């Protein structure tokens, strides 16, 4: 019987386990302190539970529902909690055609979201007005709210929206969050 | 059945006349008598279902410029009947409302008001239904370009923050239409057929 770090192993292969391959935090080895950058910690927290505000305005919203459902399951990326209250949301997914009549309501909802907040323009209509070259349609939601990620497609595949979310997570990971937090 | 209906209707209302139609029977009626004619059709001729209320703009310069169109359906004989009525004024058209006959006419007439600027006397709630309150134009009139005309948005606080107004849409040489009957898909792609009427060049004769 071999003894290794206070644990008993029967298999000889357990000898290959060393302290350096621990994937989780081990207080016995590192003590009760973890040293990291504030940016890394804040961004780690922010990226992995982005609650979407489902701004479903047209057929893209059907794909948005598919993204949230079992087959594509955006819960794998921590964004399954669709909040219909803007005050609880982090990322607004504008999925559909934004008419001028809706545009002011959309801006109001965006204003009610708490910082930090992000916007995904899902599909051709939200990105550029799409095929609606019309007197009634806002030609791109970036005219009224700042957009972080644009998704092409009419409507986009669910995978495209998941890709957009992952790209947004990459963007959030690179943000200077601590600087923003303490300078304001 | 329809021919008899039209004949009986014309016997009862001498002002009603035949209207050329490719599909369903159609009649012309004076705008002021539309409620009476429609009431007679509903109560006496089983046309009890108001399928649609819409309007035609025959373009500026034409008299009469606006024509109201009512589509009726009989749930007894399963037939359609179209009643058209020329609006008396070309600049400020007003016709009597038929909301008293069919509550369904309420939103249809609001849409006609919103899109054509035809007002309905006796309507209980004549507001815009698709465009926002205070929008200065009537989009389905022939003098209104598809791309739109710049107009302010209704919420002053949002406008103050974003500086956004309803601007003409970039037509990029459109409007784009697909040519019918083309077998070659490349040729049948929607493309600009009529470049004479964009945000850069006004429609000729407008």
CSV table of C-alpha atoms in Angstrom, one decimal:
chain,number,residue,atom,x,y,z
A,1,UNK,CA,0.0,0.0,0.0
A,2,UNK,CA,1.4,3.4,-1.0
A,3,UNK,CA,0.9,6.6,0.8
A,4,UNK,CA,0.6,9.9,-1.2
A,5,UNK,CA,-0.6,13.3,0.2
A,6,UNK,CA,-2.5,11.7,3.1
A,7,UNK,CA,-4.5,9.5,0.7
A,8,UNK,CA,-4.2,5.8,0.2
A,9,UNK,CA,-4.0,4.3,-3.2
A,10,UNK,CA,-4.1,0.6,-4.2
A,11,UNK,CA,-3.1,1.1,-7.8
A,12,UNK,CA,0.6,1.7,-8.6
A,13,UNK,CA,-0.5,4.2,-11.4
A,14,UNK,CA,-1.5,6.6,-8.7
A,15,UNK,CA,2.2,7.4,-8.3
A,16,UNK,CA,1.9,9.5,-11.5
A,17,UNK,CA,-0.3,12.0,-9.6
A,18,UNK,CA,1.7,15.0,-8.6
A,19,UNK,CA,0.7,18.3,-6.9
A,20,UNK,CA,1.2,20.3,-10.2
A,21,UNK,CA,-1.6,18.5,-12.1
A,22,UNK,CA,-4.3,19.5,-9.6
A,23,UNK,CA,-7.1,21.2,-11.5
A,24,UNK,CA,-8.9,22.6,-8.6
A,25,UNK,CA,-7.8,24.9,-5.8
A,26,UNK,CA,-6.2,22.9,-3.1
A,27,UNK,CA,-6.0,24.9,0.2
A,28,UNK,CA,-3.5,22.4,1.6
A,29,UNK,CA,-1.0,23.2,-1.0
A,30,UNK,CA,-1.7,26.9,-1.7
A,31,UNK,CA,-3.0,28.1,1.6
A,32,UNK,CA,-6.2,30.1,1.9
A,33,UNK,CA,-5.2,32.8,-0.6
A,34,UNK,CA,-5.6,32.9,-4.3
A,35,UNK,CA,-3.8,35.6,-6.2
A,36,UNK,CA,-5.3,36.8,-9.5
A,37,UNK,CA,-6.0,39.9,-11.5
A,38,UNK,CA,-9.2,41.7,-10.6
A,39,UNK,CA,-10.0,41.9,-14.4
A,40,UNK,CA,-9.7,38.2,-14.7
A,41,UNK,CA,-12.0,37.5,-11.7
A,42,UNK,CA,-14.6,40.1,-12.7
A,43,UNK,CA,-14.6,39.0,-16.3
A,44,UNK,CA,-14.8,35.3,-15.3
A,45,UNK,CA,-17.9,36.1,-13.3
A,46,UNK,CA,-19.5,38.2,-16.0
A,47,UNK,CA,-18.8,35.9,-19.0
A,48,UNK,CA,-20.2,32.7,-17.5
A,49,UNK,CA,-23.7,33.9,-16.6
A,50,UNK,CA,-24.9,36.4,-19.1
A,51,UNK,CA,-28.6,36.7,-18.7
A,52,UNK,CA,-30.2,37.7,-22.0
A,53,UNK,CA,-33.0,40.1,-22.5
A,54,UNK,CA,-34.9,38.5,-25.3
A,55,UNK,CA,-35.9,41.4,-27.6
A,56,UNK,CA,-37.9,39.1,-29.9
A,57,UNK,CA,-39.5,41.2,-32.6
A,58,UNK,CA,-39.9,38.8,-35.6
A,59,UNK,CA,-39.0,35.4,-36.9
A,60,UNK,CA,-35.5,35.5,-35.5
A,61,UNK,CA,-37.2,35.1,-32.1
A,62,UNK,CA,-38.2,31.6,-33.2
A,63,UNK,CA,-34.6,30.8,-33.7
A,64,UNK,CA,-33.8,32.4,-30.4
A,65,UNK,CA,-36.3,30.1,-28.7
A,66,UNK,CA,-34.6,27.1,-30.4
A,67,UNK,CA,-31.3,28.3,-29.0
A,68,UNK,CA,-32.8,28.2,-25.5
A,69,UNK,CA,-34.4,24.8,-26.1
A,70,UNK,CA,-32.9,21.3,-25.6
A,71,UNK,CA,-31.3,20.7,-29.0
A,72,UNK,CA,-29.0,23.7,-29.0
A,73,UNK,CA,-29.3,24.6,-25.3
A,74,UNK,CA,-27.6,27.9,-24.7
A,75,UNK,CA,-27.4,26.9,-21.0
A,76,UNK,CA,-24.2,25.2,-21.9
A,77,UNK,CA,-22.8,28.7,-22.2
A,78,UNK,CA,-24.5,30.1,-19.1
A,79,UNK,CA,-27.0,32.3,-20.9
A,80,UNK,CA,-30.2,30.3,-20.5
A,81,UNK,CA,-31.9,32.7,-18.0
A,82,UNK,CA,-34.0,34.7,-20.3
A,83,UNK,CA,-35.2,37.7,-18.3
A,84,UNK,CA,-38.2,39.7,-19.5
A,85,UNK,CA,-37.2,42.4,-17.0
A,86,UNK,CA,-34.5,44.6,-18.3
A,87,UNK,CA,-33.2,45.3,-14.8
A,88,UNK,CA,-32.1,41.7,-14.4
A,89,UNK,CA,-30.5,41.3,-17.9
A,90,UNK,CA,-27.0,41.6,-19.1
A,91,UNK,CA,-27.2,41.2,-22.8
A,92,UNK,CA,-30.0,42.3,-25.1
A,93,UNK,CA,-30.5,40.0,-28.0
A,94,UNK,CA,-32.3,42.1,-30.6
A,95,UNK,CA,-33.9,39.3,-32.7
A,96,UNK,CA,-36.1,40.7,-35.5
A,97,UNK,CA,-37.2,43.7,-37.4
A,98,UNK,CA,-37.1,47.0,-35.5
A,99,UNK,CA,-39.7,49.4,-36.7
A,100,UNK,CA,-39.4,53.1,-35.9
A,101,UNK,CA,-42.4,52.8,-33.6
A,102,UNK,CA,-40.6,50.0,-31.7
A,103,UNK,CA,-37.2,51.7,-31.7
A,104,UNK,CA,-38.0,54.2,-29.0
A,105,UNK,CA,-39.4,51.4,-26.8
A,106,UNK,CA,-36.3,49.3,-27.5
A,107,UNK,CA,-34.1,52.2,-26.4
A,108,UNK,CA,-36.1,52.7,-23.2
A,109,UNK,CA,-35.6,49.0,-22.4
A,110,UNK,CA,-31.9,49.3,-23.1
A,111,UNK,CA,-31.7,52.3,-20.8
A,112,UNK,CA,-33.4,50.3,-18.0
A,113,UNK,CA,-30.7,47.6,-18.2
A,114,UNK,CA,-28.1,47.8,-15.4
A,115,UNK,CA,-24.5,48.3,-16.4
A,116,UNK,CA,-22.5,46.4,-17.6
A,117,UNK,CA,-24.7,45.6,-20.6
A,118,UNK,CA,-24.2,44.3,-24.1
A,119,UNK,CA,-26.2,44.1,-27.3
A,120,UNK,CA,-26.3,41.3,-29.9
A,121,UNK,CA,-28.0,42.3,-33.2
A,122,UNK,CA,-29.3,39.0,-34.4
A,123,UNK,CA,-30.1,38.7,-38.1
A,124,UNK,CA,-30.2,40.9,-41.1
A,125,UNK,CA,-33.1,43.1,-40.0
A,126,UNK,CA,-31.6,44.0,-36.6
A,127,UNK,CA,-28.2,44.5,-38.1
A,128,UNK,CA,-29.1,46.6,-41.2
A,129,UNK,CA,-32.8,46.7,-41.7
A,130,UNK,CA,-32.5,43.6,-43.9
A,131,UNK,CA,-34.8,43.4,-46.8
A,132,UNK,CA,-37.1,46.0,-45.3
A,133,UNK,CA,-35.9,49.1,-47.2
A,134,UNK,CA,-39.0,50.9,-46.0
A,135,UNK,CA,-40.3,54.0,-44.4
A,136,UNK,CA,-41.3,52.1,-41.3
A,137,UNK,CA,-38.1,50.2,-40.4
A,138,UNK,CA,-35.1,51.3,-38.5
A,139,UNK,CA,-32.1,50.6,-40.8
A,140,UNK,CA,-30.0,48.8,-38.2
A,141,UNK,CA,-30.4,48.8,-34.5
A,142,UNK,CA,-27.0,50.3,-34.1
A,143,UNK,CA,-28.5,53.6,-34.9
A,144,UNK,CA,-30.3,53.6,-31.6
A,145,UNK,CA,-28.3,51.4,-29.2
A,146,UNK,CA,-24.6,50.4,-29.3
A,147,UNK,CA,-24.1,46.9,-30.7
A,148,UNK,CA,-21.4,44.5,-29.6
A,149,UNK,CA,-21.9,41.5,-32.0
A,150,UNK,CA,-23.7,41.4,-35.3
A,151,UNK,CA,-25.1,38.0,-36.5
A,152,UNK,CA,-25.7,37.5,-40.2
A,153,UNK,CA,-28.5,35.4,-41.5
A,154,UNK,CA,-32.2,35.6,-42.2
A,155,UNK,CA,-32.8,34.2,-39.7
A,156,UNK,CA,-29.4,32.9,-38.4
A,157,UNK,CA,-29.0,29.3,-37.5
A,158,UNK,CA,-29.0,28.7,-33.7
A,159,UNK,CA,-25.3,27.8,-33.9
A,160,UNK,CA,-24.7,31.3,-35.3
A,161,UNK,CA,-26.2,32.9,-32.2
A,162,UNK,CA,-24.3,30.6,-29.9
A,163,UNK,CA,-21.2,31.6,-31.8
A,164,UNK,CA,-22.1,35.2,-31.3
A,165,UNK,CA,-22.5,34.6,-27.6
A,166,UNK,CA,-19.1,32.9,-27.4
A,167,UNK,CA,-17.6,35.9,-29.3
A,168,UNK,CA,-19.2,38.2,-26.9
A,169,UNK,CA,-17.8,36.3,-24.0
A,170,UNK,CA,-14.3,36.6,-25.6
A,171,UNK,CA,-14.9,40.3,-25.9
A,172,UNK,CA,-16.0,40.6,-22.3
A,173,UNK,CA,-12.9,38.6,-21.2
A,174,UNK,CA,-10.7,41.2,-22.7
A,175,UNK,CA,-12.4,44.2,-21.1
A,176,UNK,CA,-10.6,46.3,-18.6
A,177,UNK,CA,-13.4,45.8,-16.1
A,178,UNK,CA,-11.6,46.7,-12.9
A,179,UNK,CA,-10.4,49.9,-14.4
A,180,UNK,CA,-13.9,50.8,-15.5
A,181,UNK,CA,-15.3,49.8,-12.1
A,182,UNK,CA,-13.0,51.9,-10.0
A,183,UNK,CA,-12.5,54.9,-12.2
A,184,UNK,CA,-16.2,55.7,-12.5
B,1,UNK,CA,-77.4,34.3,-56.6
B,2,UNK,CA,-74.9,37.2,-56.8
B,3,UNK,CA,-76.5,38.6,-59.9
B,4,UNK,CA,-79.9,38.5,-58.3
B,5,UNK,CA,-78.4,40.2,-55.2
B,6,UNK,CA,-76.9,43.0,-57.3
B,7,UNK,CA,-80.1,43.4,-59.2
B,8,UNK,CA,-82.2,43.5,-56.0
B,9,UNK,CA,-79.8,45.9,-54.5
B,10,UNK,CA,-79.9,48.2,-57.5
B,11,UNK,CA,-83.7,48.1,-57.4
B,12,UNK,CA,-83.6,49.2,-53.8
B,13,UNK,CA,-80.8,51.8,-54.1
B,14,UNK,CA,-81.0,53.5,-57.6
B,15,UNK,CA,-77.7,55.2,-56.9
B,16,UNK,CA,-75.9,51.9,-56.8
B,17,UNK,CA,-74.3,50.9,-60.1
B,18,UNK,CA,-72.3,47.9,-61.5
B,19,UNK,CA,-68.5,48.0,-61.1
B,20,UNK,CA,-66.2,46.1,-63.5
B,21,UNK,CA,-64.6,43.2,-61.6
B,22,UNK,CA,-62.5,40.2,-62.6
B,23,UNK,CA,-63.5,38.0,-59.8
B,24,UNK,CA,-66.4,38.7,-57.5
B,25,UNK,CA,-69.4,40.8,-58.2
B,26,UNK,CA,-68.8,44.5,-57.4
B,27,UNK,CA,-70.9,47.6,-57.1
B,28,UNK,CA,-70.3,51.3,-56.8
B,29,UNK,CA,-72.2,53.3,-54.2
B,30,UNK,CA,-72.1,56.9,-53.1
B,31,UNK,CA,-69.9,57.4,-50.1
B,32,UNK,CA,-72.6,59.0,-48.1
B,33,UNK,CA,-74.9,56.0,-48.5
B,34,UNK,CA,-72.4,53.3,-47.8
B,35,UNK,CA,-73.7,52.5,-44.3
B,36,UNK,CA,-77.3,52.1,-45.6
B,37,UNK,CA,-76.2,49.9,-48.5
B,38,UNK,CA,-74.0,47.8,-46.2
B,39,UNK,CA,-76.8,47.5,-43.7
B,40,UNK,CA,-79.2,46.3,-46.3
B,41,UNK,CA,-76.6,43.8,-47.6
B,42,UNK,CA,-76.0,42.6,-44.1
B,43,UNK,CA,-79.6,42.3,-42.9
B,44,UNK,CA,-81.4,41.6,-46.2
B,45,UNK,CA,-78.9,39.8,-48.4
B,46,UNK,CA,-77.0,37.6,-45.8
B,47,UNK,CA,-73.7,39.4,-46.5
B,48,UNK,CA,-73.1,39.3,-42.7
B,49,UNK,CA,-69.3,39.1,-42.7
B,50,UNK,CA,-67.0,42.2,-43.2
B,51,UNK,CA,-63.9,40.6,-44.7
B,52,UNK,CA,-61.9,43.7,-45.4
B,53,UNK,CA,-62.0,47.5,-45.5
B,54,UNK,CA,-59.4,49.2,-47.6
B,55,UNK,CA,-58.9,52.1,-50.0
B,56,UNK,CA,-57.4,53.0,-53.3
B,57,UNK,CA,-55.3,56.1,-54.1
B,58,UNK,CA,-55.6,56.8,-57.8
B,59,UNK,CA,-52.7,59.3,-57.6
B,60,UNK,CA,-52.7,63.0,-57.2
B,61,UNK,CA,-54.4,64.9,-60.0
B,62,UNK,CA,-57.1,62.3,-60.5
B,63,UNK,CA,-60.7,63.0,-59.5
B,64,UNK,CA,-62.0,61.2,-57.5
B,65,UNK,CA,-58.6,60.5,-56.0
B,66,UNK,CA,-59.6,58.2,-53.2
B,67,UNK,CA,-62.0,55.2,-53.4
B,68,UNK,CA,-63.1,53.2,-50.4
B,69,UNK,CA,-63.5,49.4,-50.9
B,70,UNK,CA,-65.5,47.1,-48.6
B,71,UNK,CA,-65.3,43.3,-49.1
B,72,UNK,CA,-68.3,41.4,-47.8
B,73,UNK,CA,-68.8,37.7,-47.4
B,74,UNK,CA,-72.0,35.8,-47.0
B,75,UNK,CA,-71.7,33.0,-44.5
B,76,UNK,CA,-75.0,31.6,-45.9
B,77,UNK,CA,-74.3,31.5,-49.6
B,78,UNK,CA,-70.5,31.5,-49.3
B,79,UNK,CA,-70.1,34.4,-51.8
B,80,UNK,CA,-68.1,37.6,-51.8
B,81,UNK,CA,-69.3,41.0,-52.8
B,82,UNK,CA,-67.3,44.1,-53.2
B,83,UNK,CA,-68.7,47.6,-52.6
B,84,UNK,CA,-66.6,50.6,-53.7
B,85,UNK,CA,-67.3,54.2,-52.9
B,86,UNK,CA,-65.5,57.3,-54.3
B,87,UNK,CA,-64.6,59.7,-51.6
B,88,UNK,CA,-66.2,63.1,-52.3
B,89,UNK,CA,-63.1,65.3,-51.5
B,90,UNK,CA,-59.6,64.8,-53.0
B,91,UNK,CA,-57.8,66.9,-50.4
B,92,UNK,CA,-59.7,66.1,-47.2
B,93,UNK,CA,-61.6,62.9,-47.7
B,94,UNK,CA,-64.2,62.0,-45.1
B,95,UNK,CA,-66.6,59.1,-45.3
B,96,UNK,CA,-69.1,57.7,-42.8
B,97,UNK,CA,-67.8,55.0,-40.5
B,98,UNK,CA,-69.4,51.5,-40.6
B,99,UNK,CA,-68.3,50.6,-37.1
B,100,UNK,CA,-71.9,50.7,-36.1
B,101,UNK,CA,-72.6,47.8,-38.4
B,102,UNK,CA,-69.5,45.7,-37.7
B,103,UNK,CA,-67.2,46.3,-34.8
B,104,UNK,CA,-64.5,44.7,-36.9
B,105,UNK,CA,-64.5,47.9,-39.1
B,106,UNK,CA,-62.9,49.8,-36.2
B,107,UNK,CA,-59.3,48.7,-36.7
B,108,UNK,CA,-59.7,48.4,-40.5
B,109,UNK,CA,-60.8,52.0,-40.7
B,110,UNK,CA,-58.0,53.1,-38.4
B,111,UNK,CA,-55.6,51.4,-40.8
B,112,UNK,CA,-57.1,53.2,-43.8
B,113,UNK,CA,-56.9,56.5,-41.9
B,114,UNK,CA,-53.3,55.7,-41.0
B,115,UNK,CA,-52.2,54.8,-44.5
B,116,UNK,CA,-54.3,57.0,-46.7
B,117,UNK,CA,-55.5,59.9,-44.5
B,118,UNK,CA,-59.2,59.2,-45.1
B,119,UNK,CA,-61.2,60.2,-42.1
B,120,UNK,CA,-64.3,58.4,-40.9
B,121,UNK,CA,-67.1,60.4,-39.4
B,122,UNK,CA,-68.7,58.7,-36.4
B,123,UNK,CA,-65.6,56.5,-35.7
B,124,UNK,CA,-65.3,56.0,-31.9
B,125,UNK,CA,-61.5,56.0,-31.8
B,126,UNK,CA,-59.9,57.3,-35.0
B,127,UNK,CA,-56.2,57.1,-34.1
B,128,UNK,CA,-53.2,55.8,-36.1
B,129,UNK,CA,-52.8,52.1,-35.8
B,130,UNK,CA,-49.5,51.2,-37.4
B,131,UNK,CA,-47.5,54.4,-37.5
B,132,UNK,CA,-47.0,56.3,-34.3
B,133,UNK,CA,-49.2,59.2,-33.2
B,134,UNK,CA,-48.0,62.4,-34.6
B,135,UNK,CA,-46.5,60.9,-37.8
B,136,UNK,CA,-47.0,63.6,-40.4
B,137,UNK,CA,-47.4,61.5,-43.6
B,138,UNK,CA,-49.8,58.9,-45.0
B,139,UNK,CA,-47.5,56.1,-46.3
B,140,UNK,CA,-49.8,54.4,-48.9
B,141,UNK,CA,-50.6,57.6,-50.8
B,142,UNK,CA,-49.1,57.6,-54.2
B,143,UNK,CA,-47.1,60.8,-53.5
B,144,UNK,CA,-45.2,59.1,-50.6
B,145,UNK,CA,-42.0,57.4,-51.7
B,146,UNK,CA,-41.3,53.8,-50.5
B,147,UNK,CA,-38.1,54.9,-48.8
B,148,UNK,CA,-40.0,57.3,-46.7
B,149,UNK,CA,-39.7,61.0,-45.7
B,150,UNK,CA,-37.6,62.2,-42.8
B,151,UNK,CA,-39.8,62.6,-39.7
B,152,UNK,CA,-39.2,63.1,-36.0
B,153,UNK,CA,-39.7,60.2,-33.6
B,154,UNK,CA,-42.3,60.6,-30.9
B,155,UNK,CA,-40.3,60.4,-27.7
B,156,UNK,CA,-38.4,63.6,-27.0
B,157,UNK,CA,-36.2,62.0,-24.3
B,158,UNK,CA,-35.0,59.2,-26.6
B,159,UNK,CA,-34.5,61.7,-29.5
B,160,UNK,CA,-32.5,63.9,-27.1
B,161,UNK,CA,-30.2,61.0,-26.1
B,162,UNK,CA,-29.7,59.3,-29.5
B,163,UNK,CA,-30.5,62.0,-32.1
B,164,UNK,CA,-32.4,59.5,-34.2
B,165,UNK,CA,-35.2,60.4,-36.5
B,166,UNK,CA,-37.1,58.3,-39.1
B,167,UNK,CA,-34.9,58.8,-42.2
B,168,UNK,CA,-35.5,57.7,-45.8
B,169,UNK,CA,-34.3,54.1,-46.2
B,170,UNK,CA,-31.3,53.6,-48.6
B,171,UNK,CA,-33.0,52.1,-51.7
B,172,UNK,CA,-29.6,51.2,-53.4
B,173,UNK,CA,-31.1,51.5,-56.8
B,174,UNK,CA,-34.4,49.7,-55.9
B,175,UNK,CA,-37.2,49.0,-55.5
B,176,UNK,CA,-36.2,45.4,-56.1
B,177,UNK,CA,-38.6,43.1,-57.9
B,178,UNK,CA,-38.2,39.5,-59.2
B,179,UNK,CA,-39.1,39.0,-62.8
B,180,UNK,CA,-41.9,36.4,-63.3
B,181,UNK,CA,-41.5,33.5,-65.6
B,182,UNK,CA,-37.7,33.4,-65.7
B,183,UNK,CA,-36.4,29.9,-65.5
B,184,UNK,CA,-32.8,31.0,-65.1
B,185,UNK,CA,-32.4,31.7,-61.4
B,186,UNK,CA,-29.6,34.1,-61.9
B,187,UNK,CA,-31.7,36.1,-64.2
B,188,UNK,CA,-34.7,35.8,-61.9
B,189,UNK,CA,-32.9,37.3,-58.9
B,190,UNK,CA,-34.6,40.3,-57.5
B,191,UNK,CA,-33.0,43.3,-59.0
B,192,UNK,CA,-33.7,47.0,-59.6
B,193,UNK,CA,-36.3,47.3,-62.4
B,194,UNK,CA,-37.4,50.9,-61.9
B,195,UNK,CA,-34.6,53.3,-60.8
B,196,UNK,CA,-36.7,56.3,-61.6
B,197,UNK,CA,-38.0,56.7,-58.1
B,198,UNK,CA,-35.5,56.5,-55.3
B,199,UNK,CA,-34.5,58.7,-52.4
B,200,UNK,CA,-32.1,60.5,-54.8
B,201,UNK,CA,-34.5,61.0,-57.8
B,202,UNK,CA,-38.1,61.9,-57.3
B,203,UNK,CA,-40.8,60.0,-59.1
B,204,UNK,CA,-41.4,61.7,-62.5
B,205,UNK,CA,-44.6,63.6,-62.6
B,206,UNK,CA,-44.9,63.7,-58.8
